[in-house]
Amino acid sequence: MTGLLVVTAVPAEAEAVRAGLTDPTVTVAPVGVGPAVAGAATARLLVLAEAAGRPYRAVVSAGIAGGFVDRVAVGGTVLATRSVAADLGAESPEGFLPLEELGMPADLLGVGSVVPADPGLLDALRTALPAATVGAVLTVNTVTGTAASTAALAARHPDAVAEAMEGYGVAVAAAQAGVPFAELRTVSNPIGPRDRGSWRMREAFAALTAAAAALR
């Protein structure tokens, strides 16, 4: 059995994670942007490792994210209690309907639009990162960019602290493989109307490097 698999969306996130690692058994792989490519690539990595007789012990989706104002600060670190496919469902006159309200599971394992983080892995990360904000992390295909959509998401997910684009896909791949999963993010910008002047990429990457020491 090999160590931990950490998947990021882009190479810059992978480099930030590698810069902070203290455990040489951790594998870091950039797998692409969005839940579909992240899920497919993660599944491939897990299958190849298992076929080689060196299965991974756990998977962490890591990278930068947008944070909900008043729930987490820009530059802060977030640990997901659950990864949520926030836009997987249907519109209705009454509002958005997630899969669970449509009576459709997302896959043959019965995983719906929410995948909880593995309790043991989450507890270990919380112990190693006591200052991290803990809550749901939303996975979206389209990054939120208006005040109205931000308010709707915040109201629909009162425990959500951040949004990104890969966690749910990685979580489903891990669930299919029977491997523990967690999601770790650092916040580069507030969720809401797009204002590049408010983005703090350097701070978010530095926070990701600091948090990577907990990945062991």
PDB file of C-alpha atoms in Angstrom:
ATOM      1  CA  MET A   1       0.000   0.000   0.000  1.00  0.00           C
ATOM      2  CA  THR A   2       1.296   3.455  -0.897  1.00  0.00           C
ATOM      3  CA  GLY A   3       0.717   6.744   0.866  1.00  0.00           C
ATOM      4  CA  LEU A   4      -1.691   9.590   0.344  1.00  0.00           C
ATOM      5  CA  LEU A   5      -2.856  10.790  -3.082  1.00  0.00           C
ATOM      6  CA  VAL A   6      -3.383  14.554  -3.321  1.00  0.00           C
ATOM      7  CA  VAL A   7      -5.080  15.802  -6.477  1.00  0.00           C
ATOM      8  CA  THR A   8      -5.203  19.422  -7.582  1.00  0.00           C
ATOM      9  CA  ALA A   9      -6.771  21.098 -10.589  1.00  0.00           C
ATOM     10  CA  VAL A  10      -3.735  22.898 -12.019  1.00  0.00           C
ATOM     11  CA  PRO A  11       0.066  22.532 -11.830  1.00  0.00           C
ATOM     12  CA  ALA A  12       0.480  25.749  -9.800  1.00  0.00           C
ATOM     13  CA  GLU A  13      -1.614  24.241  -7.008  1.00  0.00           C
ATOM     14  CA  ALA A  14       0.375  21.005  -7.169  1.00  0.00           C
ATOM     15  CA  GLU A  15       3.630  22.956  -6.913  1.00  0.00           C
ATOM     16  CA  ALA A  16       2.341  24.856  -3.882  1.00  0.00           C
ATOM     17  CA  VAL A  17       1.395  21.590  -2.171  1.00  0.00           C
ATOM     18  CA  ARG A  18       4.718  19.923  -2.962  1.00  0.00           C
ATOM     19  CA  ALA A  19       6.584  22.923  -1.564  1.00  0.00           C
ATOM     20  CA  GLY A  20       5.074  22.320   1.872  1.00  0.00           C
ATOM     21  CA  LEU A  21       5.162  18.519   2.071  1.00  0.00           C
ATOM     22  CA  THR A  22       7.184  16.801   4.748  1.00  0.00           C
ATOM     23  CA  ASP A  23       6.114  13.216   3.907  1.00  0.00           C
ATOM     24  CA  PRO A  24       7.864  11.686   0.859  1.00  0.00           C
ATOM     25  CA  THR A  25       5.161   9.014   0.477  1.00  0.00           C
ATOM     26  CA  VAL A  26       2.564  11.633  -0.557  1.00  0.00           C
ATOM     27  CA  THR A  27       1.821  11.717  -4.289  1.00  0.00           C
ATOM     28  CA  VAL A  28       0.613  15.012  -5.786  1.00  0.00           C
ATOM     29  CA  ALA A  29      -1.043  15.104  -9.205  1.00  0.00           C
ATOM     30  CA  PRO A  30      -2.707  17.940 -11.133  1.00  0.00           C
ATOM     31  CA  VAL A  31      -5.730  16.371 -12.851  1.00  0.00           C
ATOM     32  CA  GLY A  32      -7.580  19.217 -14.589  1.00  0.00           C
ATOM     33  CA  VAL A  33     -10.337  21.727 -13.960  1.00  0.00           C
ATOM     34  CA  GLY A  34     -13.933  20.716 -13.274  1.00  0.00           C
ATOM     35  CA  PRO A  35     -15.622  17.747 -11.594  1.00  0.00           C
ATOM     36  CA  ALA A  36     -15.810  15.509 -14.678  1.00  0.00           C
ATOM     37  CA  VAL A  37     -12.124  15.538 -15.603  1.00  0.00           C
ATOM     38  CA  ALA A  38     -11.060  15.517 -11.939  1.00  0.00           C
ATOM     39  CA  GLY A  39     -13.254  12.513 -11.189  1.00  0.00           C
ATOM     40  CA  ALA A  40     -12.128  10.583 -14.267  1.00  0.00           C
ATOM     41  CA  ALA A  41      -8.442  11.306 -13.720  1.00  0.00           C
ATOM     42  CA  THR A  42      -8.615  10.449 -10.022  1.00  0.00           C
ATOM     43  CA  ALA A  43     -10.391   7.174 -10.789  1.00  0.00           C
ATOM     44  CA  ARG A  44      -7.646   6.303 -13.289  1.00  0.00           C
ATOM     45  CA  LEU A  45      -4.887   7.015 -10.757  1.00  0.00           C
ATOM     46  CA  LEU A  46      -6.618   4.889  -8.126  1.00  0.00           C
ATOM     47  CA  VAL A  47      -7.152   1.969 -10.535  1.00  0.00           C
ATOM     48  CA  LEU A  48      -3.557   2.051 -11.776  1.00  0.00           C
ATOM     49  CA  ALA A  49      -2.214   2.060  -8.211  1.00  0.00           C
ATOM     50  CA  GLU A  50      -4.472  -0.812  -7.201  1.00  0.00           C
ATOM     51  CA  ALA A  51      -3.549  -2.830 -10.300  1.00  0.00           C
ATOM     52  CA  ALA A  52       0.126  -2.335  -9.473  1.00  0.00           C
ATOM     53  CA  GLY A  53      -0.460  -3.709  -5.970  1.00  0.00           C
ATOM     54  CA  ARG A  54       0.196  -0.338  -4.333  1.00  0.00           C
ATOM     55  CA  PRO A  55      -3.247   1.128  -3.600  1.00  0.00           C
ATOM     56  CA  TYR A  56      -3.472   4.562  -2.036  1.00  0.00           C
ATOM     57  CA  ARG A  57      -4.576   4.833   1.580  1.00  0.00           C
ATOM     58  CA  ALA A  58      -6.638   7.999   1.041  1.00  0.00           C
ATOM     59  CA  VAL A  59      -7.340  10.817  -1.425  1.00  0.00           C
ATOM     60  CA  VAL A  60      -7.390  14.569  -0.747  1.00  0.00           C
ATOM     61  CA  SER A  61      -8.732  17.140  -3.196  1.00  0.00           C
ATOM     62  CA  ALA A  62      -6.629  20.257  -2.607  1.00  0.00           C
ATOM     63  CA  GLY A  63      -6.292  23.702  -4.109  1.00  0.00           C
ATOM     64  CA  ILE A  64      -7.528  27.253  -3.939  1.00  0.00           C
ATOM     65  CA  ALA A  65     -11.171  28.316  -3.747  1.00  0.00           C
ATOM     66  CA  GLY A  66     -13.585  31.178  -3.368  1.00  0.00           C
ATOM     67  CA  GLY A  67     -14.853  31.776   0.162  1.00  0.00           C
ATOM     68  CA  PHE A  68     -18.218  32.943   1.425  1.00  0.00           C
ATOM     69  CA  VAL A  69     -17.930  36.404   2.967  1.00  0.00           C
ATOM     70  CA  ASP A  70     -18.334  36.408   6.770  1.00  0.00           C
ATOM     71  CA  ARG A  71     -17.762  32.641   6.865  1.00  0.00           C
ATOM     72  CA  VAL A  72     -14.051  32.461   5.982  1.00  0.00           C
ATOM     73  CA  ALA A  73     -11.400  35.094   5.379  1.00  0.00           C
ATOM     74  CA  VAL A  74      -9.441  35.505   2.164  1.00  0.00           C
ATOM     75  CA  GLY A  75      -6.148  33.708   2.730  1.00  0.00           C
ATOM     76  CA  GLY A  76      -7.788  31.311   5.164  1.00  0.00           C
ATOM     77  CA  THR A  77      -7.725  27.523   5.085  1.00  0.00           C
ATOM     78  CA  VAL A  78     -10.859  25.404   4.718  1.00  0.00           C
ATOM     79  CA  LEU A  79     -11.553  21.745   5.469  1.00  0.00           C
ATOM     80  CA  ALA A  80     -14.692  20.218   3.998  1.00  0.00           C
ATOM     81  CA  THR A  81     -17.128  18.333   6.176  1.00  0.00           C
ATOM     82  CA  ARG A  82     -18.756  17.326   2.904  1.00  0.00           C
ATOM     83  CA  SER A  83     -18.302  18.000  -0.793  1.00  0.00           C
ATOM     84  CA  VAL A  84     -21.513  19.109  -2.485  1.00  0.00           C
ATOM     85  CA  ALA A  85     -22.422  19.109  -6.178  1.00  0.00           C
ATOM     86  CA  ALA A  86     -24.138  22.451  -5.807  1.00  0.00           C
ATOM     87  CA  ASP A  87     -25.479  22.737  -9.353  1.00  0.00           C
ATOM     88  CA  LEU A  88     -26.345  19.069  -9.993  1.00  0.00           C
ATOM     89  CA  GLY A  89     -30.118  18.908 -10.148  1.00  0.00           C
ATOM     90  CA  ALA A  90     -32.973  20.804 -11.770  1.00  0.00           C
ATOM     91  CA  GLU A  91     -34.521  24.244 -11.780  1.00  0.00           C
ATOM     92  CA  SER A  92     -38.152  24.645 -10.756  1.00  0.00           C
ATOM     93  CA  PRO A  93     -40.581  27.507 -10.077  1.00  0.00           C
ATOM     94  CA  GLU A  94     -39.916  26.894  -6.374  1.00  0.00           C
ATOM     95  CA  GLY A  95     -36.145  27.079  -6.829  1.00  0.00           C
ATOM     96  CA  PHE A  96     -33.267  24.663  -7.354  1.00  0.00           C
ATOM     97  CA  LEU A  97     -33.934  20.946  -6.742  1.00  0.00           C
ATOM     98  CA  PRO A  98     -30.950  18.706  -5.905  1.00  0.00           C
ATOM     99  CA  LEU A  99     -30.827  15.070  -6.994  1.00  0.00           C
ATOM    100  CA  GLU A 100     -32.211  13.875  -3.685  1.00  0.00           C
ATOM    101  CA  GLU A 101     -35.453  15.769  -4.270  1.00  0.00           C
ATOM    102  CA  LEU A 102     -35.690  14.365  -7.799  1.00  0.00           C
ATOM    103  CA  GLY A 103     -35.365  10.786  -6.587  1.00  0.00           C
ATOM    104  CA  MET A 104     -32.212  10.088  -8.605  1.00  0.00           C
ATOM    105  CA  PRO A 105     -28.897   8.828  -7.167  1.00  0.00           C
ATOM    106  CA  ALA A 106     -25.796  10.112  -8.939  1.00  0.00           C
ATOM    107  CA  ASP A 107     -24.219   6.657  -9.409  1.00  0.00           C
ATOM    108  CA  LEU A 108     -24.686   2.968  -8.777  1.00  0.00           C
ATOM    109  CA  LEU A 109     -23.369   3.280  -5.238  1.00  0.00           C
ATOM    110  CA  GLY A 110     -26.260   5.587  -4.416  1.00  0.00           C
ATOM    111  CA  VAL A 111     -23.987   8.594  -3.917  1.00  0.00           C
ATOM    112  CA  GLY A 112     -26.202  11.648  -4.304  1.00  0.00           C
ATOM    113  CA  SER A 113     -25.179  15.252  -4.592  1.00  0.00           C
ATOM    114  CA  VAL A 114     -23.317  15.170  -1.259  1.00  0.00           C
ATOM    115  CA  VAL A 115     -20.252  13.120  -0.293  1.00  0.00           C
ATOM    116  CA  PRO A 116     -19.151  13.413   3.361  1.00  0.00           C
ATOM    117  CA  ALA A 117     -15.474  13.614   4.171  1.00  0.00           C
ATOM    118  CA  ASP A 118     -14.032  10.557   5.857  1.00  0.00           C
ATOM    119  CA  PRO A 119     -14.413  11.224   9.618  1.00  0.00           C
ATOM    120  CA  GLY A 120     -10.994   9.880  10.593  1.00  0.00           C
ATOM    121  CA  LEU A 121      -9.166  11.749   7.845  1.00  0.00           C
ATOM    122  CA  LEU A 122     -11.052  14.952   8.607  1.00  0.00           C
ATOM    123  CA  ASP A 123     -10.286  14.649  12.325  1.00  0.00           C
ATOM    124  CA  ALA A 124      -6.586  14.187  11.582  1.00  0.00           C
ATOM    125  CA  LEU A 125      -6.532  17.259   9.355  1.00  0.00           C
ATOM    126  CA  ARG A 126      -8.448  19.323  11.913  1.00  0.00           C
ATOM    127  CA  THR A 127      -5.930  18.371  14.575  1.00  0.00           C
ATOM    128  CA  ALA A 128      -3.033  19.329  12.310  1.00  0.00           C
ATOM    129  CA  LEU A 129      -4.751  22.553  11.129  1.00  0.00           C
ATOM    130  CA  PRO A 130      -6.600  23.890  14.197  1.00  0.00           C
ATOM    131  CA  ALA A 131      -7.093  27.350  12.680  1.00  0.00           C
ATOM    132  CA  ALA A 132      -8.860  25.997   9.588  1.00  0.00           C
ATOM    133  CA  THR A 133     -12.511  26.834   8.978  1.00  0.00           C
ATOM    134  CA  VAL A 134     -14.617  23.686   8.725  1.00  0.00           C
ATOM    135  CA  GLY A 135     -17.809  23.397   6.681  1.00  0.00           C
ATOM    136  CA  ALA A 136     -19.281  22.248   3.396  1.00  0.00           C
ATOM    137  CA  VAL A 137     -17.315  22.992   0.234  1.00  0.00           C
ATOM    138  CA  LEU A 138     -19.471  23.395  -2.863  1.00  0.00           C
ATOM    139  CA  THR A 139     -18.423  22.027  -6.245  1.00  0.00           C
ATOM    140  CA  VAL A 140     -19.695  24.088  -9.179  1.00  0.00           C
ATOM    141  CA  ASN A 141     -19.289  23.871 -12.942  1.00  0.00           C
ATOM    142  CA  THR A 142     -19.688  27.629 -13.282  1.00  0.00           C
ATOM    143  CA  VAL A 143     -17.974  29.836 -10.723  1.00  0.00           C
ATOM    144  CA  THR A 144     -20.423  32.111  -8.932  1.00  0.00           C
ATOM    145  CA  GLY A 145     -20.133  35.688 -10.179  1.00  0.00           C
ATOM    146  CA  THR A 146     -23.197  37.689  -9.145  1.00  0.00           C
ATOM    147  CA  ALA A 147     -24.650  38.883  -5.860  1.00  0.00           C
ATOM    148  CA  ALA A 148     -27.960  37.133  -6.575  1.00  0.00           C
ATOM    149  CA  SER A 149     -26.427  33.714  -7.238  1.00  0.00           C
ATOM    150  CA  THR A 150     -24.140  34.100  -4.225  1.00  0.00           C
ATOM    151  CA  ALA A 151     -27.102  34.852  -1.978  1.00  0.00           C
ATOM    152  CA  ALA A 152     -29.034  31.888  -3.373  1.00  0.00           C
ATOM    153  CA  LEU A 153     -26.135  29.486  -2.771  1.00  0.00           C
ATOM    154  CA  ALA A 154     -25.515  30.813   0.730  1.00  0.00           C
ATOM    155  CA  ALA A 155     -29.188  30.421   1.618  1.00  0.00           C
ATOM    156  CA  ARG A 156     -29.391  26.920   0.147  1.00  0.00           C
ATOM    157  CA  HIS A 157     -26.202  25.801   1.923  1.00  0.00           C
ATOM    158  CA  PRO A 158     -25.987  27.607   5.274  1.00  0.00           C
ATOM    159  CA  ASP A 159     -23.015  25.459   6.334  1.00  0.00           C
ATOM    160  CA  ALA A 160     -21.012  26.123   3.158  1.00  0.00           C
ATOM    161  CA  VAL A 161     -17.754  28.012   3.550  1.00  0.00           C
ATOM    162  CA  ALA A 162     -16.224  27.833   0.070  1.00  0.00           C
ATOM    163  CA  GLU A 163     -16.740  26.817  -3.554  1.00  0.00           C
ATOM    164  CA  ALA A 164     -14.384  25.166  -6.013  1.00  0.00           C
ATOM    165  CA  MET A 165     -14.700  23.045  -9.140  1.00  0.00           C
ATOM    166  CA  GLU A 166     -13.287  19.562  -8.444  1.00  0.00           C
ATOM    167  CA  GLY A 167     -14.025  18.226  -4.956  1.00  0.00           C
ATOM    168  CA  TYR A 168     -17.252  16.373  -5.678  1.00  0.00           C
ATOM    169  CA  GLY A 169     -15.766  14.617  -8.720  1.00  0.00           C
ATOM    170  CA  VAL A 170     -12.755  13.480  -6.701  1.00  0.00           C
ATOM    171  CA  ALA A 171     -15.034  12.419  -3.849  1.00  0.00           C
ATOM    172  CA  VAL A 172     -17.170  10.219  -6.118  1.00  0.00           C
ATOM    173  CA  ALA A 173     -14.048   8.573  -7.560  1.00  0.00           C
ATOM    174  CA  ALA A 174     -12.816   7.844  -4.038  1.00  0.00           C
ATOM    175  CA  ALA A 175     -16.219   6.484  -2.996  1.00  0.00           C
ATOM    176  CA  GLN A 176     -16.299   4.164  -6.026  1.00  0.00           C
ATOM    177  CA  ALA A 177     -12.848   2.862  -5.065  1.00  0.00           C
ATOM    178  CA  GLY A 178     -13.669   2.542  -1.358  1.00  0.00           C
ATOM    179  CA  VAL A 179     -10.895   4.964  -0.422  1.00  0.00           C
ATOM    180  CA  PRO A 180     -11.205   7.626   2.336  1.00  0.00           C
ATOM    181  CA  PHE A 181     -11.619  11.176   0.996  1.00  0.00           C
ATOM    182  CA  ALA A 182     -11.133  14.726   2.255  1.00  0.00           C
ATOM    183  CA  GLU A 183     -11.029  18.197   0.711  1.00  0.00           C
ATOM    184  CA  LEU A 184      -8.586  20.961   1.668  1.00  0.00           C
ATOM    185  CA  ARG A 185      -8.814  24.468   0.221  1.00  0.00           C
ATOM    186  CA  THR A 186      -7.284  27.876   0.779  1.00  0.00           C
ATOM    187  CA  VAL A 187      -9.258  30.991  -0.095  1.00  0.00           C
ATOM    188  CA  SER A 188      -8.074  33.321  -2.847  1.00  0.00           C
ATOM    189  CA  ASN A 189     -11.148  35.528  -3.233  1.00  0.00           C
ATOM    190  CA  PRO A 190     -14.604  36.255  -1.846  1.00  0.00           C
ATOM    191  CA  ILE A 191     -17.497  34.584  -3.670  1.00  0.00           C
ATOM    192  CA  GLY A 192     -19.644  37.138  -5.481  1.00  0.00           C
ATOM    193  CA  PRO A 193     -19.371  39.665  -8.310  1.00  0.00           C
ATOM    194  CA  ARG A 194     -16.070  39.127 -10.105  1.00  0.00           C
ATOM    195  CA  ASP A 195     -13.528  41.669  -8.894  1.00  0.00           C
ATOM    196  CA  ARG A 196      -9.990  40.659  -9.813  1.00  0.00           C
ATOM    197  CA  GLY A 197      -8.684  43.431  -7.588  1.00  0.00           C
ATOM    198  CA  SER A 198      -9.968  41.547  -4.531  1.00  0.00           C
ATOM    199  CA  TRP A 199      -8.208  38.307  -5.429  1.00  0.00           C
ATOM    200  CA  ARG A 200      -5.210  37.323  -3.309  1.00  0.00           C
ATOM    201  CA  MET A 201      -3.648  34.467  -5.246  1.00  0.00           C
ATOM    202  CA  ARG A 202      -0.201  34.813  -3.701  1.00  0.00           C
ATOM    203  CA  GLU A 203      -1.640  34.621  -0.184  1.00  0.00           C
ATOM    204  CA  ALA A 204      -3.794  31.621  -1.106  1.00  0.00           C
ATOM    205  CA  PHE A 205      -0.860  29.718  -2.607  1.00  0.00           C
ATOM    206  CA  ALA A 206       1.289  30.519   0.425  1.00  0.00           C
ATOM    207  CA  ALA A 207      -1.472  29.262   2.711  1.00  0.00           C
ATOM    208  CA  LEU A 208      -1.733  26.084   0.608  1.00  0.00           C
ATOM    209  CA  THR A 209       1.986  25.460   1.023  1.00  0.00           C
ATOM    210  CA  ALA A 210       1.695  25.972   4.781  1.00  0.00           C
ATOM    211  CA  ALA A 211      -1.309  23.651   5.014  1.00  0.00           C
ATOM    212  CA  ALA A 212       0.439  20.936   2.995  1.00  0.00           C
ATOM    213  CA  ALA A 213       2.546  20.037   6.029  1.00  0.00           C
ATOM    214  CA  ALA A 214      -0.627  18.412   7.418  1.00  0.00           C
ATOM    215  CA  LEU A 215      -0.771  15.986   4.466  1.00  0.00           C
ATOM    216  CA  ARG A 216       1.041  12.956   5.757  1.00  0.00           C
TER     217      ARG A 216
END
